């Protein structure tokens, strides 16, 4: 069939018809090894500690992999990197799509890199599972950072539950820190539970807001505001400046109604423009002051301890659930019991007890 773009209105463009299936492949290519052999855990660790970005990226790919061979290497690498991790500022950045996260991360990132050191930008994107591709952490969205030698940008891992995706990002933080990245940004869309996951792995949580929509306080869940250590109102430029200031005042008064957070730090509200690069040092100055404050009062270490504990239980939860729900007999039994519950032949509790009793009777209580 003639391709529509071969119409004469598209001068200078011809589209050839494609070939359904090439008859053969180049014999030279067919004989070549397709994949590079997997590096050993020792080689990966050595590369990571040297700051070798290729080795870091390969290790992160193993962390994200679902293959048990890859996971075994990944876990060994993480364990060996752990003593070299922890020395970074972990900053979570959230905001609804269009709030200006990528524009802001680009300029905040450059600002941080000017002060020396390195920056890793990671992401947790709950939608990536559905879309099979991540919208966050995409290099093309951070034009300046993506070509900076001190920046490592990694999109959200895409497989598994939110808990699983978040755990992989947390493990990636360990690897990045061991590779000398002393600033870690974790980006997420401010629309759902992913903030809780990000909050449980960062030291500072920045909420990017917009002004000028007339309903500044709507659309953000109270819980997200409660988690924020700083709220910044973006796009404070041109004729939006006054609206941004008004939103700033509204957020400040809304925050006064919240109890003092456990850090003892009162979240600040600032305005800035990511696009025109206005107010960036001021936002960073706030973050510097926060770190000085929580390191002084001991909250920094307490929060990291709490997070380590949280991830231990979170991982146990995740493993128990996936082992239980992926057991073929359990799957079959659940289907059967569910129908009986719906037919009112047994109660929900009896059904649950029966399935669990069966599962434990198989010797699954010793994991
Ligand atoms: P994200 O979806 O949160 O990552 O948002 P983006 O960074 O992609 O920004 C969404 C849109 O807002 C883009 O068209 C940006 O150019 C624009 N934008 C971002 N920051 C600013 C700003 O400070 N001022 C103005 N006027 N526009 C901005």
mmCIF file of C-alpha atoms and ligand atoms in Angstrom:
data_model
loop_
_atom_site.group_PDB
_atom_site.id
_atom_site.type_symbol
_atom_site.label_atom_id
_atom_site.label_comp_id
_atom_site.label_asym_id
_atom_site.label_seq_id
_atom_site.Cartn_x
_atom_site.Cartn_y
_atom_site.Cartn_z
ATOM 1 C CA UNK A 1 0.000 0.000 0.000
ATOM 2 C CA UNK A 2 1.189 3.498 -0.781
ATOM 3 C CA UNK A 3 2.379 5.270 2.363
ATOM 4 C CA UNK A 4 0.291 8.420 3.113
ATOM 5 C CA UNK A 5 3.440 10.490 3.525
ATOM 6 C CA UNK A 6 4.339 9.824 -0.106
ATOM 7 C CA UNK A 7 1.683 12.349 -0.998
ATOM 8 C CA UNK A 8 3.148 15.113 -3.186
ATOM 9 C CA UNK A 9 2.515 17.689 -0.432
ATOM 10 C CA UNK A 10 5.431 16.174 1.481
ATOM 11 C CA UNK A 11 8.074 17.291 -0.970
ATOM 12 C CA UNK A 12 11.482 15.778 -0.515
ATOM 13 C CA UNK A 13 10.152 12.798 1.417
ATOM 14 C CA UNK A 14 9.751 9.283 0.109
ATOM 15 C CA UNK A 15 8.844 6.315 2.192
ATOM 16 C CA UNK A 16 9.832 2.927 0.918
ATOM 17 C CA UNK A 17 7.667 -0.028 1.697
ATOM 18 C CA UNK A 18 9.142 -2.216 4.408
ATOM 19 C CA UNK A 19 10.100 -5.853 4.385
ATOM 20 C CA UNK A 20 8.031 -8.119 6.604
ATOM 21 C CA UNK A 21 10.916 -10.326 7.628
ATOM 22 C CA UNK A 22 14.490 -10.137 6.314
ATOM 23 C CA UNK A 23 15.356 -13.442 4.622
ATOM 24 C CA UNK A 24 18.584 -13.926 6.557
ATOM 25 C CA UNK A 25 20.785 -12.195 9.042
ATOM 26 C CA UNK A 26 24.361 -11.211 8.432
ATOM 27 C CA UNK A 27 26.295 -14.437 9.100
ATOM 28 C CA UNK A 28 29.133 -12.465 10.654
ATOM 29 C CA UNK A 29 26.796 -10.924 13.221
ATOM 30 C CA UNK A 30 25.031 -14.215 13.883
ATOM 31 C CA UNK A 31 28.316 -15.807 14.900
ATOM 32 C CA UNK A 32 29.248 -13.044 17.307
ATOM 33 C CA UNK A 33 28.542 -13.199 20.996
ATOM 34 C CA UNK A 34 25.452 -11.199 21.679
ATOM 35 C CA UNK A 35 26.038 -10.237 25.271
ATOM 36 C CA UNK A 36 29.047 -9.284 27.251
ATOM 37 C CA UNK A 37 29.691 -11.843 29.985
ATOM 38 C CA UNK A 38 28.411 -10.838 33.399
ATOM 39 C CA UNK A 39 31.093 -9.272 35.540
ATOM 40 C CA UNK A 40 31.649 -10.887 38.921
ATOM 41 C CA UNK A 41 30.510 -9.197 42.115
ATOM 42 C CA UNK A 42 34.157 -8.449 42.945
ATOM 43 C CA UNK A 43 34.766 -6.759 39.583
ATOM 44 C CA UNK A 44 31.612 -4.700 39.950
ATOM 45 C CA UNK A 45 32.488 -3.577 43.473
ATOM 46 C CA UNK A 46 36.005 -2.686 42.436
ATOM 47 C CA UNK A 47 34.648 -0.674 39.473
ATOM 48 C CA UNK A 48 32.018 1.070 41.586
ATOM 49 C CA UNK A 49 34.510 2.088 44.255
ATOM 50 C CA UNK A 50 36.710 3.494 41.477
ATOM 51 C CA UNK A 51 33.731 5.583 40.356
ATOM 52 C CA UNK A 52 33.437 3.763 37.034
ATOM 53 C CA UNK A 53 30.024 4.792 35.668
ATOM 54 C CA UNK A 54 29.717 1.802 33.327
ATOM 55 C CA UNK A 55 30.229 -0.628 36.184
ATOM 56 C CA UNK A 56 27.788 1.323 38.343
ATOM 57 C CA UNK A 57 25.161 1.208 35.589
ATOM 58 C CA UNK A 58 25.677 -2.524 35.106
ATOM 59 C CA UNK A 59 25.314 -3.157 38.818
ATOM 60 C CA UNK A 60 22.103 -1.106 38.907
ATOM 61 C CA UNK A 61 20.762 -3.173 36.017
ATOM 62 C CA UNK A 62 21.408 -6.321 38.070
ATOM 63 C CA UNK A 63 19.654 -4.761 41.076
ATOM 64 C CA UNK A 64 16.643 -4.103 38.859
ATOM 65 C CA UNK A 65 16.669 -7.535 37.252
ATOM 66 C CA UNK A 66 14.168 -10.182 38.258
ATOM 67 C CA UNK A 67 16.523 -13.061 37.423
ATOM 68 C CA UNK A 68 17.664 -14.904 40.529
ATOM 69 C CA UNK A 69 21.257 -15.186 39.205
ATOM 70 C CA UNK A 70 21.393 -11.436 38.727
ATOM 71 C CA UNK A 71 19.833 -10.855 42.133
ATOM 72 C CA UNK A 72 22.452 -13.041 43.801
ATOM 73 C CA UNK A 73 25.289 -10.967 42.309
ATOM 74 C CA UNK A 74 23.427 -7.725 43.029
ATOM 75 C CA UNK A 75 22.938 -8.595 46.696
ATOM 76 C CA UNK A 76 26.622 -9.446 47.082
ATOM 77 C CA UNK A 77 27.589 -6.141 45.461
ATOM 78 C CA UNK A 78 25.213 -4.196 47.712
ATOM 79 C CA UNK A 79 26.589 -5.863 50.801
ATOM 80 C CA UNK A 80 30.167 -5.035 49.849
ATOM 81 C CA UNK A 81 29.239 -1.452 48.964
ATOM 82 C CA UNK A 82 27.316 -0.873 52.184
ATOM 83 C CA UNK A 83 30.362 0.070 54.288
ATOM 84 C CA UNK A 84 31.206 2.719 51.677
ATOM 85 C CA UNK A 85 27.731 4.218 51.586
ATOM 86 C CA UNK A 86 25.781 6.664 53.715
ATOM 87 C CA UNK A 87 27.905 9.733 53.098
ATOM 88 C CA UNK A 88 25.499 11.708 51.002
ATOM 89 C CA UNK A 89 22.615 14.083 51.111
ATOM 90 C CA UNK A 90 19.531 12.240 49.992
ATOM 91 C CA UNK A 91 16.864 14.593 48.755
ATOM 92 C CA UNK A 92 13.390 13.572 47.628
ATOM 93 C CA UNK A 93 11.657 15.805 45.095
ATOM 94 C CA UNK A 94 7.976 15.567 44.358
ATOM 95 C CA UNK A 95 5.328 17.568 42.529
ATOM 96 C CA UNK A 96 2.425 16.951 40.196
ATOM 97 C CA UNK A 97 3.241 16.442 36.505
ATOM 98 C CA UNK A 98 3.952 19.848 35.002
ATOM 99 C CA UNK A 99 5.060 21.375 38.308
ATOM 100 C CA UNK A 100 8.517 21.697 36.823
ATOM 101 C CA UNK A 101 10.388 18.824 38.457
ATOM 102 C CA UNK A 102 12.728 18.092 35.575
ATOM 103 C CA UNK A 103 13.419 21.760 34.839
ATOM 104 C CA UNK A 104 14.111 22.320 38.528
ATOM 105 C CA UNK A 105 16.258 19.223 38.989
ATOM 106 C CA UNK A 106 18.330 20.393 36.036
ATOM 107 C CA UNK A 107 19.067 23.767 37.652
ATOM 108 C CA UNK A 108 19.239 22.572 41.257
ATOM 109 C CA UNK A 109 21.560 19.826 40.070
ATOM 110 C CA UNK A 110 23.910 22.216 38.321
ATOM 111 C CA UNK A 111 23.885 24.459 41.366
ATOM 112 C CA UNK A 112 24.877 21.524 43.581
ATOM 113 C CA UNK A 113 27.549 20.347 41.168
ATOM 114 C CA UNK A 114 29.126 23.806 41.119
ATOM 115 C CA UNK A 115 29.866 23.282 44.797
ATOM 116 C CA UNK A 116 31.877 20.177 43.931
ATOM 117 C CA UNK A 117 31.128 16.471 44.221
ATOM 118 C CA UNK A 118 28.779 14.351 42.161
ATOM 119 C CA UNK A 119 25.028 13.944 41.785
ATOM 120 C CA UNK A 120 22.851 10.913 41.103
ATOM 121 C CA UNK A 121 19.248 11.446 39.994
ATOM 122 C CA UNK A 122 17.013 8.433 40.589
ATOM 123 C CA UNK A 123 13.270 8.095 40.294
ATOM 124 C CA UNK A 124 10.301 6.199 41.605
ATOM 125 C CA UNK A 125 7.507 6.165 39.119
ATOM 126 C CA UNK A 126 4.523 4.034 40.048
ATOM 127 C CA UNK A 127 3.027 4.401 36.573
ATOM 128 C CA UNK A 128 6.037 2.902 34.838
ATOM 129 C CA UNK A 129 4.705 -0.556 35.561
ATOM 130 C CA UNK A 130 1.602 0.181 33.524
ATOM 131 C CA UNK A 131 3.213 2.152 30.741
ATOM 132 C CA UNK A 132 6.224 -0.171 30.559
ATOM 133 C CA UNK A 133 8.417 2.863 30.446
ATOM 134 C CA UNK A 134 9.430 5.423 32.926
ATOM 135 C CA UNK A 135 8.434 9.028 32.610
ATOM 136 C CA UNK A 136 10.709 10.122 35.408
ATOM 137 C CA UNK A 137 14.463 10.352 35.457
ATOM 138 C CA UNK A 138 14.511 10.420 31.699
ATOM 139 C CA UNK A 139 17.776 11.944 30.554
ATOM 140 C CA UNK A 140 16.221 13.954 27.759
ATOM 141 C CA UNK A 141 14.221 15.920 30.290
ATOM 142 C CA UNK A 142 17.333 17.159 32.045
ATOM 143 C CA UNK A 143 19.299 18.641 29.214
ATOM 144 C CA UNK A 144 22.148 20.234 31.085
ATOM 145 C CA UNK A 145 22.605 17.583 33.739
ATOM 146 C CA UNK A 146 22.543 14.741 31.256
ATOM 147 C CA UNK A 147 25.764 15.965 29.642
ATOM 148 C CA UNK A 148 27.492 16.849 32.898
ATOM 149 C CA UNK A 149 30.275 14.403 33.757
ATOM 150 C CA UNK A 150 29.450 14.592 37.468
ATOM 151 C CA UNK A 151 25.822 13.504 37.049
ATOM 152 C CA UNK A 152 24.382 10.000 36.887
ATOM 153 C CA UNK A 153 20.736 9.869 35.810
ATOM 154 C CA UNK A 154 18.728 6.696 36.072
ATOM 155 C CA UNK A 155 15.046 6.282 35.242
ATOM 156 C CA UNK A 156 12.681 4.484 37.574
ATOM 157 C CA UNK A 157 12.957 0.715 37.753
ATOM 158 C CA UNK A 158 9.890 -0.535 35.973
ATOM 159 C CA UNK A 159 9.118 -4.011 37.227
ATOM 160 C CA UNK A 160 7.056 -5.056 40.197
ATOM 161 C CA UNK A 161 5.006 -3.527 42.948
ATOM 162 C CA UNK A 162 5.566 -0.020 44.245
ATOM 163 C CA UNK A 163 7.305 -1.526 47.280
ATOM 164 C CA UNK A 164 9.559 -3.584 45.010
ATOM 165 C CA UNK A 165 10.363 -0.627 42.753
ATOM 166 C CA UNK A 166 11.129 1.549 45.757
ATOM 167 C CA UNK A 167 13.370 -1.108 47.319
ATOM 168 C CA UNK A 168 15.417 -1.237 44.120
ATOM 169 C CA UNK A 169 15.820 2.519 44.171
ATOM 170 C CA UNK A 170 16.942 2.343 47.762
ATOM 171 C CA UNK A 171 19.503 -0.312 46.878
ATOM 172 C CA UNK A 172 20.667 1.827 43.964
ATOM 173 C CA UNK A 173 21.303 4.680 46.416
ATOM 174 C CA UNK A 174 23.804 2.439 48.232
ATOM 175 C CA UNK A 175 25.663 1.727 44.989
ATOM 176 C CA UNK A 176 25.709 5.381 43.944
ATOM 177 C CA UNK A 177 27.056 6.460 47.306
ATOM 178 C CA UNK A 178 29.783 3.845 47.139
ATOM 179 C CA UNK A 179 30.687 5.240 43.714
ATOM 180 C CA UNK A 180 31.231 8.652 45.299
ATOM 181 C CA UNK A 181 27.919 10.358 44.548
ATOM 182 C CA UNK A 182 27.547 12.647 47.543
ATOM 183 C CA UNK A 183 24.226 14.110 46.410
ATOM 184 C CA UNK A 184 21.274 11.907 45.593
ATOM 185 C CA UNK A 185 17.993 13.214 44.215
ATOM 186 C CA UNK A 186 15.025 10.859 44.192
ATOM 187 C CA UNK A 187 12.195 12.151 42.041
ATOM 188 C CA UNK A 188 8.583 11.053 42.156
ATOM 189 C CA UNK A 189 5.197 12.196 40.876
ATOM 190 C CA UNK A 190 3.196 13.850 43.619
ATOM 191 C CA UNK A 191 -0.003 11.991 43.112
ATOM 192 C CA UNK A 192 -0.060 8.889 45.239
ATOM 193 C CA UNK A 193 1.611 6.583 47.681
ATOM 194 C CA UNK A 194 5.011 6.778 46.061
ATOM 195 C CA UNK A 195 5.828 9.798 48.249
ATOM 196 C CA UNK A 196 5.705 7.618 51.343
ATOM 197 C CA UNK A 197 8.210 5.286 49.722
ATOM 198 C CA UNK A 198 10.490 8.178 48.763
ATOM 199 C CA UNK A 199 10.103 9.781 52.156
ATOM 200 C CA UNK A 200 11.341 6.566 53.712
ATOM 201 C CA UNK A 201 14.683 6.782 51.894
ATOM 202 C CA UNK A 202 15.610 10.470 51.891
ATOM 203 C CA UNK A 203 16.872 12.985 54.432
ATOM 204 C CA UNK A 204 15.008 15.961 53.024
ATOM 205 C CA UNK A 205 11.706 15.965 51.193
ATOM 206 C CA UNK A 206 11.027 18.862 48.830
ATOM 207 C CA UNK A 207 7.519 19.506 47.548
ATOM 208 C CA UNK A 208 7.279 21.551 44.351
ATOM 209 C CA UNK A 209 4.046 23.463 44.008
ATOM 210 C CA UNK A 210 2.542 25.809 41.483
ATOM 211 C CA UNK A 211 0.777 29.089 42.019
ATOM 212 C CA UNK A 212 -1.801 30.830 39.978
ATOM 213 C CA UNK A 213 -4.282 28.025 39.628
ATOM 214 C CA UNK A 214 -6.584 29.641 42.153
ATOM 215 C CA UNK A 215 -6.764 26.500 44.240
ATOM 216 C CA UNK A 216 -3.272 26.251 45.607
ATOM 217 C CA UNK A 217 -4.104 24.023 48.487
ATOM 218 C CA UNK A 218 -6.291 21.656 46.566
ATOM 219 C CA UNK A 219 -5.048 18.590 44.853
ATOM 220 C CA UNK A 220 -2.262 17.905 47.303
ATOM 221 C CA UNK A 221 -3.027 15.444 49.973
ATOM 222 C CA UNK A 222 -2.561 16.613 53.504
ATOM 223 C CA UNK A 223 -0.218 13.693 54.106
ATOM 224 C CA UNK A 224 2.176 14.869 51.421
ATOM 225 C CA UNK A 225 2.316 18.347 52.907
ATOM 226 C CA UNK A 226 2.955 16.836 56.303
ATOM 227 C CA UNK A 227 5.909 14.911 54.933
ATOM 228 C CA UNK A 228 7.511 17.932 53.273
ATOM 229 C CA UNK A 229 10.565 19.498 54.885
ATOM 230 C CA UNK A 230 10.365 22.343 52.401
ATOM 231 C CA UNK A 231 7.709 23.604 50.018
ATOM 232 C CA UNK A 232 8.836 25.566 46.980
ATOM 233 C CA UNK A 233 6.528 27.382 44.622
ATOM 234 C CA UNK A 234 7.859 27.217 41.097
ATOM 235 C CA UNK A 235 7.273 29.496 38.117
ATOM 236 C CA UNK A 236 7.559 32.643 40.206
ATOM 237 C CA UNK A 237 8.384 34.677 37.120
ATOM 238 C CA UNK A 238 6.778 37.283 34.863
ATOM 239 C CA UNK A 239 3.235 38.138 35.842
ATOM 240 C CA UNK A 240 3.036 35.055 38.005
ATOM 241 C CA UNK A 241 5.209 36.536 40.762
ATOM 242 C CA UNK A 242 2.329 38.020 42.758
ATOM 243 C CA UNK A 243 0.313 34.824 42.582
ATOM 244 C CA UNK A 244 3.351 32.864 43.727
ATOM 245 C CA UNK A 245 3.748 35.180 46.715
ATOM 246 C CA UNK A 246 0.081 34.767 47.565
ATOM 247 C CA UNK A 247 0.416 30.994 47.389
ATOM 248 C CA UNK A 248 3.491 31.245 49.608
ATOM 249 C CA UNK A 249 1.448 33.075 52.244
ATOM 250 C CA UNK A 250 -1.348 30.502 51.974
ATOM 251 C CA UNK A 251 1.019 27.583 52.401
ATOM 252 C CA UNK A 252 2.716 29.241 55.342
ATOM 253 C CA UNK A 253 -0.567 29.692 57.150
ATOM 254 C CA UNK A 254 -1.709 26.171 56.280
ATOM 255 C CA UNK A 255 1.528 24.759 57.689
ATOM 256 C CA UNK A 256 0.959 26.590 60.951
ATOM 257 C CA UNK A 257 -2.002 24.319 61.574
ATOM 258 C CA UNK A 258 0.179 21.232 61.423
ATOM 259 C CA UNK A 259 1.917 19.892 64.503
ATOM 260 C CA UNK A 260 5.683 20.420 64.696
ATOM 261 C CA UNK A 261 7.317 17.550 62.788
ATOM 262 C CA UNK A 262 9.535 15.063 64.671
ATOM 263 C CA UNK A 263 12.637 16.740 63.234
ATOM 264 C CA UNK A 264 11.826 19.901 65.156
ATOM 265 C CA UNK A 265 12.340 21.773 61.879
ATOM 266 C CA UNK A 266 9.562 24.070 60.732
ATOM 267 C CA UNK A 267 9.133 23.539 56.991
ATOM 268 C CA UNK A 268 9.874 26.667 54.992
ATOM 269 C CA UNK A 269 7.972 27.942 51.983
ATOM 270 C CA UNK A 270 9.932 29.690 49.220
ATOM 271 C CA UNK A 271 9.227 30.868 45.697
ATOM 272 C CA UNK A 272 11.578 30.427 42.741
ATOM 273 C CA UNK A 273 11.694 30.003 38.995
ATOM 274 C CA UNK A 274 13.352 26.902 37.637
ATOM 275 C CA UNK A 275 13.063 28.102 34.068
ATOM 276 C CA UNK A 276 14.541 31.574 34.616
ATOM 277 C CA UNK A 277 16.864 30.311 37.333
ATOM 278 C CA UNK A 278 15.667 32.777 39.968
ATOM 279 C CA UNK A 279 15.868 32.022 43.671
ATOM 280 C CA UNK A 280 17.842 28.794 43.264
ATOM 281 C CA UNK A 281 20.640 29.625 45.772
ATOM 282 C CA UNK A 282 17.959 30.564 48.323
ATOM 283 C CA UNK A 283 16.271 27.152 47.996
ATOM 284 C CA UNK A 284 19.629 25.492 48.387
ATOM 285 C CA UNK A 285 20.493 27.617 51.331
ATOM 286 C CA UNK A 286 17.315 26.391 53.047
ATOM 287 C CA UNK A 287 18.356 22.782 52.410
ATOM 288 C CA UNK A 288 21.840 23.493 53.810
ATOM 289 C CA UNK A 289 20.283 24.990 56.926
ATOM 290 C CA UNK A 290 18.028 21.958 57.327
ATOM 291 C CA UNK A 291 20.977 19.554 57.205
ATOM 292 C CA UNK A 292 22.932 21.626 59.720
ATOM 293 C CA UNK A 293 19.868 21.682 61.998
ATOM 294 C CA UNK A 294 19.073 17.952 61.966
ATOM 295 C CA UNK A 295 22.700 16.889 62.218
ATOM 296 C CA UNK A 296 23.030 19.078 65.271
ATOM 297 C CA UNK A 297 19.896 17.778 67.034
ATOM 298 C CA UNK A 298 20.488 14.114 66.171
ATOM 299 C CA UNK A 299 17.387 13.722 64.004
ATOM 300 C CA UNK A 300 19.469 13.000 60.898
ATOM 301 C CA UNK A 301 20.829 9.762 62.380
ATOM 302 C CA UNK A 302 17.508 8.832 63.959
ATOM 303 C CA UNK A 303 15.713 9.158 60.645
ATOM 304 C CA UNK A 304 18.285 7.014 58.882
ATOM 305 C CA UNK A 305 17.951 4.369 61.610
ATOM 306 C CA UNK A 306 14.172 4.422 61.270
ATOM 307 C CA UNK A 307 14.504 4.040 57.524
ATOM 308 C CA UNK A 308 16.878 1.094 57.824
ATOM 309 C CA UNK A 309 14.379 -0.600 60.143
ATOM 310 C CA UNK A 310 11.462 0.245 57.858
ATOM 311 C CA UNK A 311 13.195 -1.320 54.853
ATOM 312 C CA UNK A 312 14.010 -4.470 56.750
ATOM 313 C CA UNK A 313 10.326 -5.045 57.543
ATOM 314 C CA UNK A 314 9.232 -3.821 54.155
ATOM 315 C CA UNK A 315 11.489 -6.367 52.459
ATOM 316 C CA UNK A 316 10.249 -9.168 54.691
ATOM 317 C CA UNK A 317 6.681 -8.189 53.891
ATOM 318 C CA UNK A 318 7.378 -8.083 50.210
ATOM 319 C CA UNK A 319 9.105 -11.475 50.140
ATOM 320 C CA UNK A 320 6.446 -13.181 52.266
ATOM 321 C CA UNK A 321 3.655 -11.875 50.127
ATOM 322 C CA UNK A 322 5.243 -12.721 46.818
ATOM 323 C CA UNK A 323 6.161 -16.219 47.977
ATOM 324 C CA UNK A 324 2.671 -16.830 49.264
ATOM 325 C CA UNK A 325 0.757 -15.403 46.321
ATOM 326 C CA UNK A 326 3.015 -17.013 43.722
ATOM 327 C CA UNK A 327 2.608 -20.514 45.135
ATOM 328 C CA UNK A 328 0.605 -22.365 42.424
ATOM 329 C CA UNK A 329 -1.440 -24.391 44.952
ATOM 330 C CA UNK A 330 -2.250 -21.283 46.947
ATOM 331 C CA UNK A 331 -3.314 -19.519 43.765
ATOM 332 C CA UNK A 332 -5.697 -22.336 42.915
ATOM 333 C CA UNK A 333 -7.001 -22.582 46.448
ATOM 334 C CA UNK A 334 -7.569 -18.824 46.658
ATOM 335 C CA UNK A 335 -9.676 -18.906 43.519
ATOM 336 C CA UNK A 336 -11.758 -21.717 44.905
ATOM 337 C CA UNK A 337 -12.176 -20.169 48.363
ATOM 338 C CA UNK A 338 -12.981 -16.785 46.902
ATOM 339 C CA UNK A 339 -15.883 -18.283 44.966
ATOM 340 C CA UNK A 340 -17.152 -20.015 48.092
ATOM 341 C CA UNK A 341 -16.995 -16.740 50.002
ATOM 342 C CA UNK A 342 -18.913 -14.976 47.239
ATOM 343 C CA UNK A 343 -21.508 -17.760 47.254
ATOM 344 C CA UNK A 344 -21.843 -17.229 51.020
ATOM 345 C CA UNK A 345 -20.896 -20.842 51.613
ATOM 346 C CA UNK A 346 -18.035 -19.955 53.956
ATOM 347 C CA UNK A 347 -17.013 -16.783 55.710
ATOM 348 C CA UNK A 348 -14.041 -14.653 54.642
ATOM 349 C CA UNK A 349 -12.243 -15.525 57.874
ATOM 350 C CA UNK A 350 -12.635 -19.265 57.523
ATOM 351 C CA UNK A 351 -11.452 -19.024 53.917
ATOM 352 C CA UNK A 352 -8.368 -17.049 54.941
ATOM 353 C CA UNK A 353 -7.646 -19.453 57.807
ATOM 354 C CA UNK A 354 -7.928 -22.492 55.523
ATOM 355 C CA UNK A 355 -5.534 -21.091 52.933
ATOM 356 C CA UNK A 356 -2.994 -20.016 55.544
ATOM 357 C CA UNK A 357 -3.269 -23.354 57.387
ATOM 358 C CA UNK A 358 -2.656 -25.152 54.130
ATOM 359 C CA UNK A 359 0.338 -22.918 53.351
ATOM 360 C CA UNK A 360 1.934 -23.440 56.766
ATOM 361 C CA UNK A 361 1.241 -27.170 56.656
ATOM 362 C CA UNK A 362 3.476 -27.320 53.585
ATOM 363 C CA UNK A 363 6.369 -26.284 55.798
ATOM 364 C CA UNK A 364 6.444 -22.699 54.592
ATOM 365 C CA UNK A 365 6.669 -21.237 58.047
ATOM 366 C CA UNK A 366 10.437 -21.591 58.000
ATOM 367 C CA UNK A 367 11.526 -19.201 55.260
HETATM 368 P P1 LIG B 1 7.549 17.988 35.393
HETATM 369 O O1 LIG B 1 6.457 17.285 34.665
HETATM 370 O O2 LIG B 1 7.175 18.255 36.815
HETATM 371 O O3 LIG B 1 8.888 17.340 35.270
HETATM 372 O O4 LIG B 1 7.643 19.460 34.723
HETATM 373 P P2 LIG B 1 8.646 20.045 33.626
HETATM 374 O O5 LIG B 1 9.964 20.388 34.218
HETATM 375 O O6 LIG B 1 8.638 19.167 32.437
HETATM 376 O O7 LIG B 1 7.927 21.447 33.299
HETATM 377 C C1 LIG B 1 6.627 21.524 32.785
HETATM 378 C C2 LIG B 1 6.488 22.801 31.981
HETATM 379 O O8 LIG B 1 6.624 23.935 32.805
HETATM 380 C C3 LIG B 1 7.539 22.943 30.884
HETATM 381 O O9 LIG B 1 6.931 23.454 29.744
HETATM 382 C C4 LIG B 1 8.520 23.935 31.456
HETATM 383 O O10 LIG B 1 9.182 24.675 30.462
HETATM 384 C C5 LIG B 1 7.638 24.809 32.311
HETATM 385 N N1 LIG B 1 8.376 25.374 33.443
HETATM 386 C C6 LIG B 1 9.163 24.707 34.308
HETATM 387 N N2 LIG B 1 9.697 25.545 35.225
HETATM 388 C C7 LIG B 1 9.218 26.789 34.923
HETATM 389 C C8 LIG B 1 9.410 28.083 35.503
HETATM 390 O O11 LIG B 1 10.129 28.281 36.463
HETATM 391 N N3 LIG B 1 8.734 29.126 34.928
HETATM 392 C C9 LIG B 1 7.918 28.946 33.859
HETATM 393 N N4 LIG B 1 7.307 30.016 33.385
HETATM 394 N N5 LIG B 1 7.737 27.748 33.276
HETATM 395 C C10 LIG B 1 8.373 26.684 33.787
#
